[in-house]
Coordinates of C-alpha atoms and ligand atoms in Angstrom, one line a residue:
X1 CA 101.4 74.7 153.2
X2 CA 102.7 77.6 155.2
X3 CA 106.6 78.6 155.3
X4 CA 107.9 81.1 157.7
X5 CA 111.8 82.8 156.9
X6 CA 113.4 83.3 160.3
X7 CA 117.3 83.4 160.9
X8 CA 117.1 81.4 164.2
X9 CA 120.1 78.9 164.7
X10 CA 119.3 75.5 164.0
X11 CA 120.1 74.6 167.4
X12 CA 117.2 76.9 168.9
X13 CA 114.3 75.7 167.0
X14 CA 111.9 74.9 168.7
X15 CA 110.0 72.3 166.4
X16 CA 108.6 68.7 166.4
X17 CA 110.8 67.7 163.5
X18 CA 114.0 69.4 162.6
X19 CA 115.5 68.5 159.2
X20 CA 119.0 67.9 158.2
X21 CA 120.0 67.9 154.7
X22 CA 123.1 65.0 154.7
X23 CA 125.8 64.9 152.1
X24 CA 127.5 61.3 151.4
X25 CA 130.9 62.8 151.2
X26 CA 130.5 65.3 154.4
X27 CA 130.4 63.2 157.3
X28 CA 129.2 64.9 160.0
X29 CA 130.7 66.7 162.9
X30 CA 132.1 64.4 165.7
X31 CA 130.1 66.3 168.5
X32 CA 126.7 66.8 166.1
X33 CA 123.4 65.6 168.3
X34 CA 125.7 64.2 170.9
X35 CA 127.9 62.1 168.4
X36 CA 124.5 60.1 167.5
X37 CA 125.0 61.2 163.9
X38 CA 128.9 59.9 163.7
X39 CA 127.9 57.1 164.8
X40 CA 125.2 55.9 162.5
X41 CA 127.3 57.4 159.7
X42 CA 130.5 54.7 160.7
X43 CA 127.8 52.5 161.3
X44 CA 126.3 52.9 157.7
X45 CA 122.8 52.9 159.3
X46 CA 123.2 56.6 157.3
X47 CA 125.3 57.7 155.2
X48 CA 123.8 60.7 153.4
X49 CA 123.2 58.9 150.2
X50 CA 120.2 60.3 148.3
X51 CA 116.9 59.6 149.2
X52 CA 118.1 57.8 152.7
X53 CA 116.3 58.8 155.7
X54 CA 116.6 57.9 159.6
X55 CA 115.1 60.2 162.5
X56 CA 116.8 60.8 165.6
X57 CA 114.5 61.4 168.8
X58 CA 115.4 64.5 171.5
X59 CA 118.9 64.8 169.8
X60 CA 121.1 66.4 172.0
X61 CA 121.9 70.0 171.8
X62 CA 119.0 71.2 170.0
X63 CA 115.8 72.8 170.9
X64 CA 114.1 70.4 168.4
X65 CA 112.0 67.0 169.7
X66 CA 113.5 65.0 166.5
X67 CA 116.3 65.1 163.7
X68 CA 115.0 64.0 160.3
X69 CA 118.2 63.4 158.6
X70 CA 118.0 63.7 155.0
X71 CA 120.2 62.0 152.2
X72 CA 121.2 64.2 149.2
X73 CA 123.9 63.0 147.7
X74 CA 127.3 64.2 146.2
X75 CA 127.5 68.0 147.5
X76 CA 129.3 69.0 144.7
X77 CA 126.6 67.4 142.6
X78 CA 123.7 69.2 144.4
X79 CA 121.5 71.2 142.2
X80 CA 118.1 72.3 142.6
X81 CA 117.0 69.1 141.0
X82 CA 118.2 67.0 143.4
X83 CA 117.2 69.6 146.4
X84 CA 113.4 69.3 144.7
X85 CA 113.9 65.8 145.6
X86 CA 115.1 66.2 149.2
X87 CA 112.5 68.6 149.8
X88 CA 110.5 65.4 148.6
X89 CA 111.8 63.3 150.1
X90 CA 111.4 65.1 153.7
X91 CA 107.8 66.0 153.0
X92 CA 106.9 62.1 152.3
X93 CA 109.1 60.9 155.5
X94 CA 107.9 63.9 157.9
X95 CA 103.7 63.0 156.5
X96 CA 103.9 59.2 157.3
X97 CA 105.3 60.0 160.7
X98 CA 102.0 62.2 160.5
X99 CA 104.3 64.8 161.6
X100 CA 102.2 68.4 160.8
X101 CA 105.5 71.0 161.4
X102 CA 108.8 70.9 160.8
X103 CA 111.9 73.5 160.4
X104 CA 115.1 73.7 158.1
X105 CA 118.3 75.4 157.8
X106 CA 119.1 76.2 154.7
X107 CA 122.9 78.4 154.3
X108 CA 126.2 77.7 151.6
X109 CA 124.9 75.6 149.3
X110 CA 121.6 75.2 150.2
X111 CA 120.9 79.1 150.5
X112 CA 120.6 80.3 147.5
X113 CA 117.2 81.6 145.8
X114 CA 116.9 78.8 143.8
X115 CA 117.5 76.3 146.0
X116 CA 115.0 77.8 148.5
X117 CA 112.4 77.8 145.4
X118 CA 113.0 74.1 144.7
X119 CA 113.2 72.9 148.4
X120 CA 109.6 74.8 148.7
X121 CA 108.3 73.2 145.5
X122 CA 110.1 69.6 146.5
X123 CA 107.9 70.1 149.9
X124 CA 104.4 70.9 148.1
X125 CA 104.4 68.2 145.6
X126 CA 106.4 65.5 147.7
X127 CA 103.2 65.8 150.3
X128 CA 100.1 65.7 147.6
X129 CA 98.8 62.4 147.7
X130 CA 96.0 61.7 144.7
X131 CA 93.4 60.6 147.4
X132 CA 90.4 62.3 146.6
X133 CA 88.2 59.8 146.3
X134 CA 90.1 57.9 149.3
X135 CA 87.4 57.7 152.6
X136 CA 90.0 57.2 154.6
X137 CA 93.3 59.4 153.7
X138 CA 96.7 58.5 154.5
X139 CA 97.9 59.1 158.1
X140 CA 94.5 60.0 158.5
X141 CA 95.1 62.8 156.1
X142 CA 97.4 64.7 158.2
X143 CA 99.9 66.7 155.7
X144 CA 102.5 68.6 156.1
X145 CA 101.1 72.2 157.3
X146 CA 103.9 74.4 158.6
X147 CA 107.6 74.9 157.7
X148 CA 109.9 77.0 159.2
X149 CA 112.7 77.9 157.2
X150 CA 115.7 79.5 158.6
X151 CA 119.1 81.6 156.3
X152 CA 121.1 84.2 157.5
X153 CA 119.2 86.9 156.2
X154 CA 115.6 86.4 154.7
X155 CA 116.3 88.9 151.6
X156 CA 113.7 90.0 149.2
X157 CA 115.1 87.5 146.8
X158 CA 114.8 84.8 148.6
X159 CA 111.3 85.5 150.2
X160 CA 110.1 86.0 146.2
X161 CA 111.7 82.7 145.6
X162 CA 109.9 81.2 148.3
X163 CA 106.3 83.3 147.0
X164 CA 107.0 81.9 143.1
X165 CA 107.6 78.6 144.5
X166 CA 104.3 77.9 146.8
X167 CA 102.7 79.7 143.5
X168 CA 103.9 76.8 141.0
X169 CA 103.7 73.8 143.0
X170 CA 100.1 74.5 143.9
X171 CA 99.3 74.9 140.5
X172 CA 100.9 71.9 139.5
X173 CA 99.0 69.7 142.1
X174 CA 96.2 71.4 141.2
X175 CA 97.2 70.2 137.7
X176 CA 97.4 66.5 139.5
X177 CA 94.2 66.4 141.3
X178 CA 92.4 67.4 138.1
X179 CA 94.4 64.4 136.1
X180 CA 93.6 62.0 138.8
X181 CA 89.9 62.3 138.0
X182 CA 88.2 59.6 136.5
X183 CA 86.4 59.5 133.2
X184 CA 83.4 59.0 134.6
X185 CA 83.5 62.4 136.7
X186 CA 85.5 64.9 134.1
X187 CA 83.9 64.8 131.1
X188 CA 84.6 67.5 128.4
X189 CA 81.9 69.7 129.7
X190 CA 82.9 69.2 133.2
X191 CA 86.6 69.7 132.5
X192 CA 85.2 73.4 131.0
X193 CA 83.5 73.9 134.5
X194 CA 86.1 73.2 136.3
X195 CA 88.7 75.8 134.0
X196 CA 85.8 78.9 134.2
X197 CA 85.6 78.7 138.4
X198 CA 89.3 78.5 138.4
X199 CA 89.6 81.5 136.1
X200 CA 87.2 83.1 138.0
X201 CA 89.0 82.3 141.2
X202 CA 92.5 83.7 139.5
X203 CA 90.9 86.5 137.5
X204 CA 91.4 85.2 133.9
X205 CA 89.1 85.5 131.4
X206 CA 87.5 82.5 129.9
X207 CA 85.7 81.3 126.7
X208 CA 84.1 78.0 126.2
X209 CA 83.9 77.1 122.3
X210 CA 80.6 75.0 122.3
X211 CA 79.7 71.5 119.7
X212 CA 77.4 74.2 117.5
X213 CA 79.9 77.1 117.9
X214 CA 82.8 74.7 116.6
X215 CA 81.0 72.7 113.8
X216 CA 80.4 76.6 112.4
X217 CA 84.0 77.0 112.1
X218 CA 84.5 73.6 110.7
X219 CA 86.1 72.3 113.5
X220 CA 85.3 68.8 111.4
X221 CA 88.4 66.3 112.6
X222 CA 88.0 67.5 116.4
X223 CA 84.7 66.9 115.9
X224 CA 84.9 63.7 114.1
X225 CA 86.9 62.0 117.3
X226 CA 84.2 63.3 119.6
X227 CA 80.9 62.4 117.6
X228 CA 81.4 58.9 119.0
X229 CA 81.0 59.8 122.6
X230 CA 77.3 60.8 124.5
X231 CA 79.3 63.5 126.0
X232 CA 79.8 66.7 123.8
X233 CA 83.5 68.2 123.0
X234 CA 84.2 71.3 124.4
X235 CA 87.2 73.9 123.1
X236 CA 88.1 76.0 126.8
X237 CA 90.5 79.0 126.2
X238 CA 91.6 81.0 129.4
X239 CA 93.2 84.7 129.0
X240 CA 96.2 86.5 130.6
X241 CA 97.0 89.7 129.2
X242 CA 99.8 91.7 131.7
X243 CA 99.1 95.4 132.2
X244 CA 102.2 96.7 130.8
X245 CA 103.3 93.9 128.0
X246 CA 107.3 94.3 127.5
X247 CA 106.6 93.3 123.6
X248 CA 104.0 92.7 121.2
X249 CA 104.0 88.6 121.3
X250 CA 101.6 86.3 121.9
X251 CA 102.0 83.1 123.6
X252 CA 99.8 80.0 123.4
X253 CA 99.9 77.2 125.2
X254 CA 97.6 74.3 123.9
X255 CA 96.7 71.3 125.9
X256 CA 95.6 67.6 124.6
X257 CA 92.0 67.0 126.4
X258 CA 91.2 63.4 125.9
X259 CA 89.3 62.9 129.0
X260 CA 89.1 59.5 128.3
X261 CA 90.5 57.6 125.3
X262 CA 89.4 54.2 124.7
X263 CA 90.9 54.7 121.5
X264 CA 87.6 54.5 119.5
X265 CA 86.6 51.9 117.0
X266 CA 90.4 51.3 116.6
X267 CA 90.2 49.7 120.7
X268 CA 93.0 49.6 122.8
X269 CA 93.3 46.2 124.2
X270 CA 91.5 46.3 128.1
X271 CA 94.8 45.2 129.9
X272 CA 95.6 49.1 131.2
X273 CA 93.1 50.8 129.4
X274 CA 92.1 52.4 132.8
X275 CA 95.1 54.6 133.1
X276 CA 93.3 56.2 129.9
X277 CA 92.0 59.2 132.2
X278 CA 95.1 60.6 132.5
X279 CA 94.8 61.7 128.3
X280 CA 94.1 65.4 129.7
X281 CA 97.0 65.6 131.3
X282 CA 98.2 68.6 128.4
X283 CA 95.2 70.3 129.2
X284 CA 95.1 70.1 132.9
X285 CA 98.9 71.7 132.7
X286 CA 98.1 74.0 130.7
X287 CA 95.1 75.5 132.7
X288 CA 97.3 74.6 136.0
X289 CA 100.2 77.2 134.3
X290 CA 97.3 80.0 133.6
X291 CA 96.4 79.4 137.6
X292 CA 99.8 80.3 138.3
X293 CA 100.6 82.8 135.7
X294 CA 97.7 84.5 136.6
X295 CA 99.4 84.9 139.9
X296 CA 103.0 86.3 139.0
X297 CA 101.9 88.3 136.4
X298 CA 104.8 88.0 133.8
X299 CA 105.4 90.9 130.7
X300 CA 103.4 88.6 128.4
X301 CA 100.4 87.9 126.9
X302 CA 99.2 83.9 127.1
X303 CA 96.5 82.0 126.2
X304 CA 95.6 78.5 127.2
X305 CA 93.9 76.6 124.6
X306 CA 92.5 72.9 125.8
X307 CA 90.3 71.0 123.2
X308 CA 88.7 68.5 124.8
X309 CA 86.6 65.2 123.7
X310 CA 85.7 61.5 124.9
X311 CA 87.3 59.1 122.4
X312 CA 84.7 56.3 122.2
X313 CA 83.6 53.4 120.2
X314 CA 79.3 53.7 119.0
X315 CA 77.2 53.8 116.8
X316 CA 78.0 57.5 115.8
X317 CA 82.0 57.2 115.8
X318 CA 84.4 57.6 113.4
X319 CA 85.3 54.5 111.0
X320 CA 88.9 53.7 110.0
X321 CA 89.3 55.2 106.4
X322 CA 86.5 58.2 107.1
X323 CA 88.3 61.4 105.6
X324 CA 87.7 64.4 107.4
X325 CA 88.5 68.6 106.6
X326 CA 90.6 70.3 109.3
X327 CA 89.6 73.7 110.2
X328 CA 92.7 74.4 108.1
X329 CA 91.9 73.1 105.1
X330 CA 94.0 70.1 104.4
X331 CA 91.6 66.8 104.8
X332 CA 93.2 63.9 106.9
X333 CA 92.7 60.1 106.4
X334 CA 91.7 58.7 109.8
X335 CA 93.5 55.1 109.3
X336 CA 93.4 54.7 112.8
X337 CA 90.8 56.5 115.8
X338 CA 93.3 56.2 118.4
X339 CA 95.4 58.5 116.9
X340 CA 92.9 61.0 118.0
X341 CA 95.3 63.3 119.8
X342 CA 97.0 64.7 116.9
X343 CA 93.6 65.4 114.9
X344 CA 92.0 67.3 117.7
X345 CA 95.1 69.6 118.6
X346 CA 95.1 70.7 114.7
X347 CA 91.7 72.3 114.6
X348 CA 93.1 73.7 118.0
X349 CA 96.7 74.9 117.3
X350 CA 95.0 76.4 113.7
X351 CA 92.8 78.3 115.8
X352 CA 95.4 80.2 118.4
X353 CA 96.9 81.6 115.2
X354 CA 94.2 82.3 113.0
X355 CA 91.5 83.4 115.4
X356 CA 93.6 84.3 118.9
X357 CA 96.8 86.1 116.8
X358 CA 99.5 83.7 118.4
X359 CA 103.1 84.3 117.5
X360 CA 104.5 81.4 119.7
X361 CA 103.1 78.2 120.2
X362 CA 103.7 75.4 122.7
X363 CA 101.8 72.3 123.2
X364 CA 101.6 69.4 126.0
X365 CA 100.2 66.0 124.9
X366 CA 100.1 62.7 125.9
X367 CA 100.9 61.5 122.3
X368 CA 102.5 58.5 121.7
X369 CA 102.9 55.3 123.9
X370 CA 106.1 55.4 120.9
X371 CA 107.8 58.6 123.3
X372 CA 107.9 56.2 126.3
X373 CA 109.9 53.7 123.9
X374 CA 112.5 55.9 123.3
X375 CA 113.0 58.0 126.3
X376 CA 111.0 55.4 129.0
X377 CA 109.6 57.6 131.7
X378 CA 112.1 59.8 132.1
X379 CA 112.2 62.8 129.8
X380 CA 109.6 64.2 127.5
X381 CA 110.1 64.2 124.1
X382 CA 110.4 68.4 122.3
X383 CA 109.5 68.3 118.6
X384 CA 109.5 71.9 116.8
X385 CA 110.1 74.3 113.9
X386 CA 112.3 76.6 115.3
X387 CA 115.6 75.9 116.6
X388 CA 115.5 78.9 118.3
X389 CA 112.2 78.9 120.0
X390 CA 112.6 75.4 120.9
X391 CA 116.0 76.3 122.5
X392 CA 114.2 78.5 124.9
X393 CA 111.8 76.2 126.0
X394 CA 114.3 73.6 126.5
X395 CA 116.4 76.2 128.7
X396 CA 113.0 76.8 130.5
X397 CA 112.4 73.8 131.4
X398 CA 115.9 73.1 132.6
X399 CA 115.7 76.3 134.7
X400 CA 112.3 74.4 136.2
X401 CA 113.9 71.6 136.7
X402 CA 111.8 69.4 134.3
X403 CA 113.7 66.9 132.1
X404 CA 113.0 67.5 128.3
X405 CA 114.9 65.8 125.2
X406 CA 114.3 67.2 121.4
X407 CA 113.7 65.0 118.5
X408 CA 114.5 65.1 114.7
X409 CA 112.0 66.8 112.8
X410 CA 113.1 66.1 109.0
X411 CA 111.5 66.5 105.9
X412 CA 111.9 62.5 105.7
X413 CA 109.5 62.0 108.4
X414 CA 107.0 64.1 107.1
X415 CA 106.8 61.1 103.9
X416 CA 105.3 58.7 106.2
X417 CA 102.3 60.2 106.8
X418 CA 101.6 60.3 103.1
X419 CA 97.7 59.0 101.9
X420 CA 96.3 57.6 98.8
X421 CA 93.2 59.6 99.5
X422 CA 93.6 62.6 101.4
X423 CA 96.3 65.2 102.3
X424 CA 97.7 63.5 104.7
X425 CA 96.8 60.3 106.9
X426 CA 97.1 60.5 110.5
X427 CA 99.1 57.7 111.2
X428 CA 103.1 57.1 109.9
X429 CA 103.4 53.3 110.2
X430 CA 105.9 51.2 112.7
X431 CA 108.5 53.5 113.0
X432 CA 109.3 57.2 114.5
X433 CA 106.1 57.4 115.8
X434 CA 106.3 60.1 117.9
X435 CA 108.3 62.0 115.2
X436 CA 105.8 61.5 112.6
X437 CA 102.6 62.3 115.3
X438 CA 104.3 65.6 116.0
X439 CA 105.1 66.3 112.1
X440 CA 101.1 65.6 111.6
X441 CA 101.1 68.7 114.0
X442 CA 103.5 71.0 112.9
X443 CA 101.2 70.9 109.0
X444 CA 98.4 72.8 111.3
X445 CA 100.5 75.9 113.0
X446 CA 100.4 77.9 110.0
X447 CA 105.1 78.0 110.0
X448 CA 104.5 80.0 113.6
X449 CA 107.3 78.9 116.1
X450 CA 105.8 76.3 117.8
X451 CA 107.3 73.3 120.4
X452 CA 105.5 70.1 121.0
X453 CA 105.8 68.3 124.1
X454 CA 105.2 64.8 124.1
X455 CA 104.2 64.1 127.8
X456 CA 102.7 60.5 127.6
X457 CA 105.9 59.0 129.4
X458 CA 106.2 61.4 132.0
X459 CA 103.1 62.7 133.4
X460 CA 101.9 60.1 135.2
X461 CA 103.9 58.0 137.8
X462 CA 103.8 54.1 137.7
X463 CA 105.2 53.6 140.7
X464 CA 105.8 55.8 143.8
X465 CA 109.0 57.6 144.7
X466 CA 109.8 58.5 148.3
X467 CA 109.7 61.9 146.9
X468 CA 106.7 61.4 145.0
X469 CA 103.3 59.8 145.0
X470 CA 102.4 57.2 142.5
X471 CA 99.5 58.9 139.9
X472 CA 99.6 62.0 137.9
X473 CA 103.2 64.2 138.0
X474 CA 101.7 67.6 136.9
X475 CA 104.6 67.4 134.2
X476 CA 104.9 70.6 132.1
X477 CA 103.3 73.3 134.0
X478 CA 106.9 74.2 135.6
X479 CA 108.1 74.4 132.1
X480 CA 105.8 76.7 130.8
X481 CA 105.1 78.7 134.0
X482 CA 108.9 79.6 133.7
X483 CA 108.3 80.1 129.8
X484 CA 106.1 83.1 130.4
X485 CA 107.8 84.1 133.4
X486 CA 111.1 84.4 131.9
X487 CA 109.6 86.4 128.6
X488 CA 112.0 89.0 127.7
Ligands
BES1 N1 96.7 58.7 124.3 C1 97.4 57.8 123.5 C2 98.9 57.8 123.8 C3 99.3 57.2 125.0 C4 99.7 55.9 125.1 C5 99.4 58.0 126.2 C6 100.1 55.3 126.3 C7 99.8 57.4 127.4 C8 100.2 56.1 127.4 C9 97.2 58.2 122.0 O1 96.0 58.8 121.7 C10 97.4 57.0 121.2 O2 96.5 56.1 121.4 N2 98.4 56.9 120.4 C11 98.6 55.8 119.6 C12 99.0 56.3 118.2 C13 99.1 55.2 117.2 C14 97.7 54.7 116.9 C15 99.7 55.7 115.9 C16 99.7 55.0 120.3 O3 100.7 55.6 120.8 O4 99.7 53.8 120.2
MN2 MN1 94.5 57.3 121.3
ZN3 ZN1 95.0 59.7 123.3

């Protein structure tokens, strides 16, 4: 998508769609396109409230050949979260009007940096649609391609907001396009393909930890939820190193890689089990903030880390009760394969700190169904260590607009995941298990600062939103784009 600044007046656009942000407790102007607006306000036809829409054709006094009137809301209650949804909003209503070009006036509360950021991100993810496979496309495929924005005075802040915005939402729905891929397609190995031309692409560096390469570290409980599949695990790490590094820390960013999780000999039931491709979405965030960080270029040094396996049932798979040594050391109890997400993120999260000298950790995984149970699909959950390291994700992620909440992490919990055979079992019974899935992690990060993010609930859609299609929601890249960028 291509955005122009310009200060023109909004009544001298020339465009085929003009949009008008609408506030439900500003009712507009007596005289505004002709006293069309007035009237459908009294009328209630619109009223400004978020996520209304209405068009208004040739409207008078403007240059423009329609009005796209959009609903936001309280004014007083406009943030950039809810001006990421407009821009939604307007993106979804302007692309099934197949309607390629639009403009916008952004000033007062609507013209700040920020705001210009999230209206450009809003726009980008509001028009992805997760068609790839689709012959025939939506509208006959015809996006959103050109937005004019206009502000009193395009400053360099606001034309880097505008850069760092088209920067993040492409990555994240590159993130989404890569989610929306079926098992059959990414595979581990293919998944590792796909990372290497995009690091290429981006200039990262990239290394692909191989099945031989692994099992000679003693990678043994990632290895033990791949053995079941045909297809062969694959650990992908991507490289950002900034040229002048404003302190000596080392961020990694680890990404669960299930690419497809039938849950093993322990089976999920069939009802829903396709939606099971979507267990990379940590990885594919994580590789979709390296496309992006790669691009701004922040003061730190980050590594992506995405282990990635098949979870199948076979011949060759893992049995309920087989004990297995983590690259740690501690030896795990596998009392149920479906829990497979926890026991491949150890070997990981062990290596960033051992092997790749990490001194802050953050992971992405689509856990627990148990997160989605306490928090539906609204926030993810944040588990961690380190009040302090966890606060400044939390404030990241509020800063990208991405809606976070953090859990207990007692000692208590860690009792649960007690074993009569091993070190500890990789399941904590009924209750907390989120908690106890994230205190099975923490045991593997060596006491470095480290935040899990429990993504299972929120990174993927069930049902469209008009800002939003339904399908993968690229959730966390924002949040750890903004990490790095905001590395002091
Ligand atoms: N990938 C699933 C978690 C999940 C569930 C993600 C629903 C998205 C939607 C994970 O590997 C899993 O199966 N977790 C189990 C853990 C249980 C066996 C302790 C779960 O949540 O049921
Ligand atoms: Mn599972
Ligand atoms: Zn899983």
């Amino acid at each position: 998508m291509e955005f122009t600044l310009t200060t023109t007046q909004s009544r001298d656009i020339e465009t085929p769609a003009f949009v008008m942000l609408c506030f439900s407790d500003e009712p507009p102007a007596a005289e505004a396109a002709g006293g069309v607006l007035k009237m459908m306000h009294e009328s209630g036809e619109f009223t400004g409230k978020a996520n209304e829409t209405a068009v208004v054709h040739r409207p008078e006094g403007m240059k423009a050949q329609r009005l796209l009137l959009v609903g936001c809301g309280e004014k007083a209650k406009f943030t950039p979260r809810e001006m990421r949804v407009a821009g939604g909003v307007a993106a979804r209503a302007l692309q099934a009007r197949s309607i390629q070009q639009a403009a916008i006036r952004l000033e007062g509360v609507t013209g700040s940096p920020a705001m210009l950021r999230a209206l450009v991100e809003g726009l980008m993810a509001g028009s992805f649609e997760p068609d790839q496979y689709k012959t025939e496309k939506k509208n006959g495929g015809k996006l959103l391609e050109r937005v004019e924005i206009s502000c009193l005075e395009p400053t360099a802040e606001l034309r880097a907001a505008l850069e760092t915005g088209q920067i993040t939402a492409e990555a994240q729905n590159w993130t989404r396009a890569l989610v929306n891929e079926p098992g059959n397609v990414l595979t581990p190995r293919v998944l590792a393909d796909r990372a290497r031309a995009m690091a290429e692409e981006c200039g990262l560096a990239c290394e692909i930890l191989d099945e031989p390469r692994m099992r000679q570290l003693g990678f043994h409980t990632l290895l033990g939820v791949a053995q079941g599949s045909a297809e062969p695990p694959v650990m992908i790490l991507l490289k950002y190193r900034p040229e002048s590094p404003a302190t000596a820390d080392h961020l990694a960013l680890v990404g669960k890689g299930v690419t497809f999780d039938t849950g093993g000999i322990s089976i999920k039931p069939s009802d829903g089990m396709e939606k099971m491709k979507y267990d990379m979405a940590g990885a594919a965030a994580v590789l979709g903030a390296m496309r992006a960080i790669a691009r701004l270029k922040p003061p730190v040094a980050v590594t992506a880390c995405a282990p990635c396996v098949e979870n199948m049932p076979g011949p060759k798979a893992q049995r309920p009760g087989d004990i297995v040594r983590t690259y740690q050391g501690k030896t795990v109890e596998v009392l149920n394969t479906d829990a497979e997400g926890r026991l491949i993120l150890a070997d990981a999260l062990t290596y960033m700190v051992r092997n790749e000298g990490a001194t802050h950790l953050a992971d992405a995984a689509t856990l627990t169904g148990a997160i989605a149970v306490a928090l539906a699909h609204v926030y993810a959950g944040a588990f961690s260590n380190d009040e302090a390291w966890q606060q400044r994700v939390l404030e990241a992620a509020r800063s990208a607009g991405e809606r976070i909440w953090p859990f207990p992490m007692d000692a208590d919990y860690r009792e649960l995941l007690k074993s009569a055979f091993a070190d500890l079992a990789n399941i904590g019974g009924r209750w907390g298990g989120s908690i106890t899935a994230a205190k099975f992690l923490e045991e593997f990060v060596e006491g470095k600062p480290w935040v899990h993010l429990d993504i299972a609930g929120v990174a993927w859609l069930e049902e469209a939103k008009p800002w939003m299609a339904k399908g993968p929601t690229g959730f966390a890249v924002r949040t750890f784009i903004e990490l790095a960028r905001g590395w002091a």
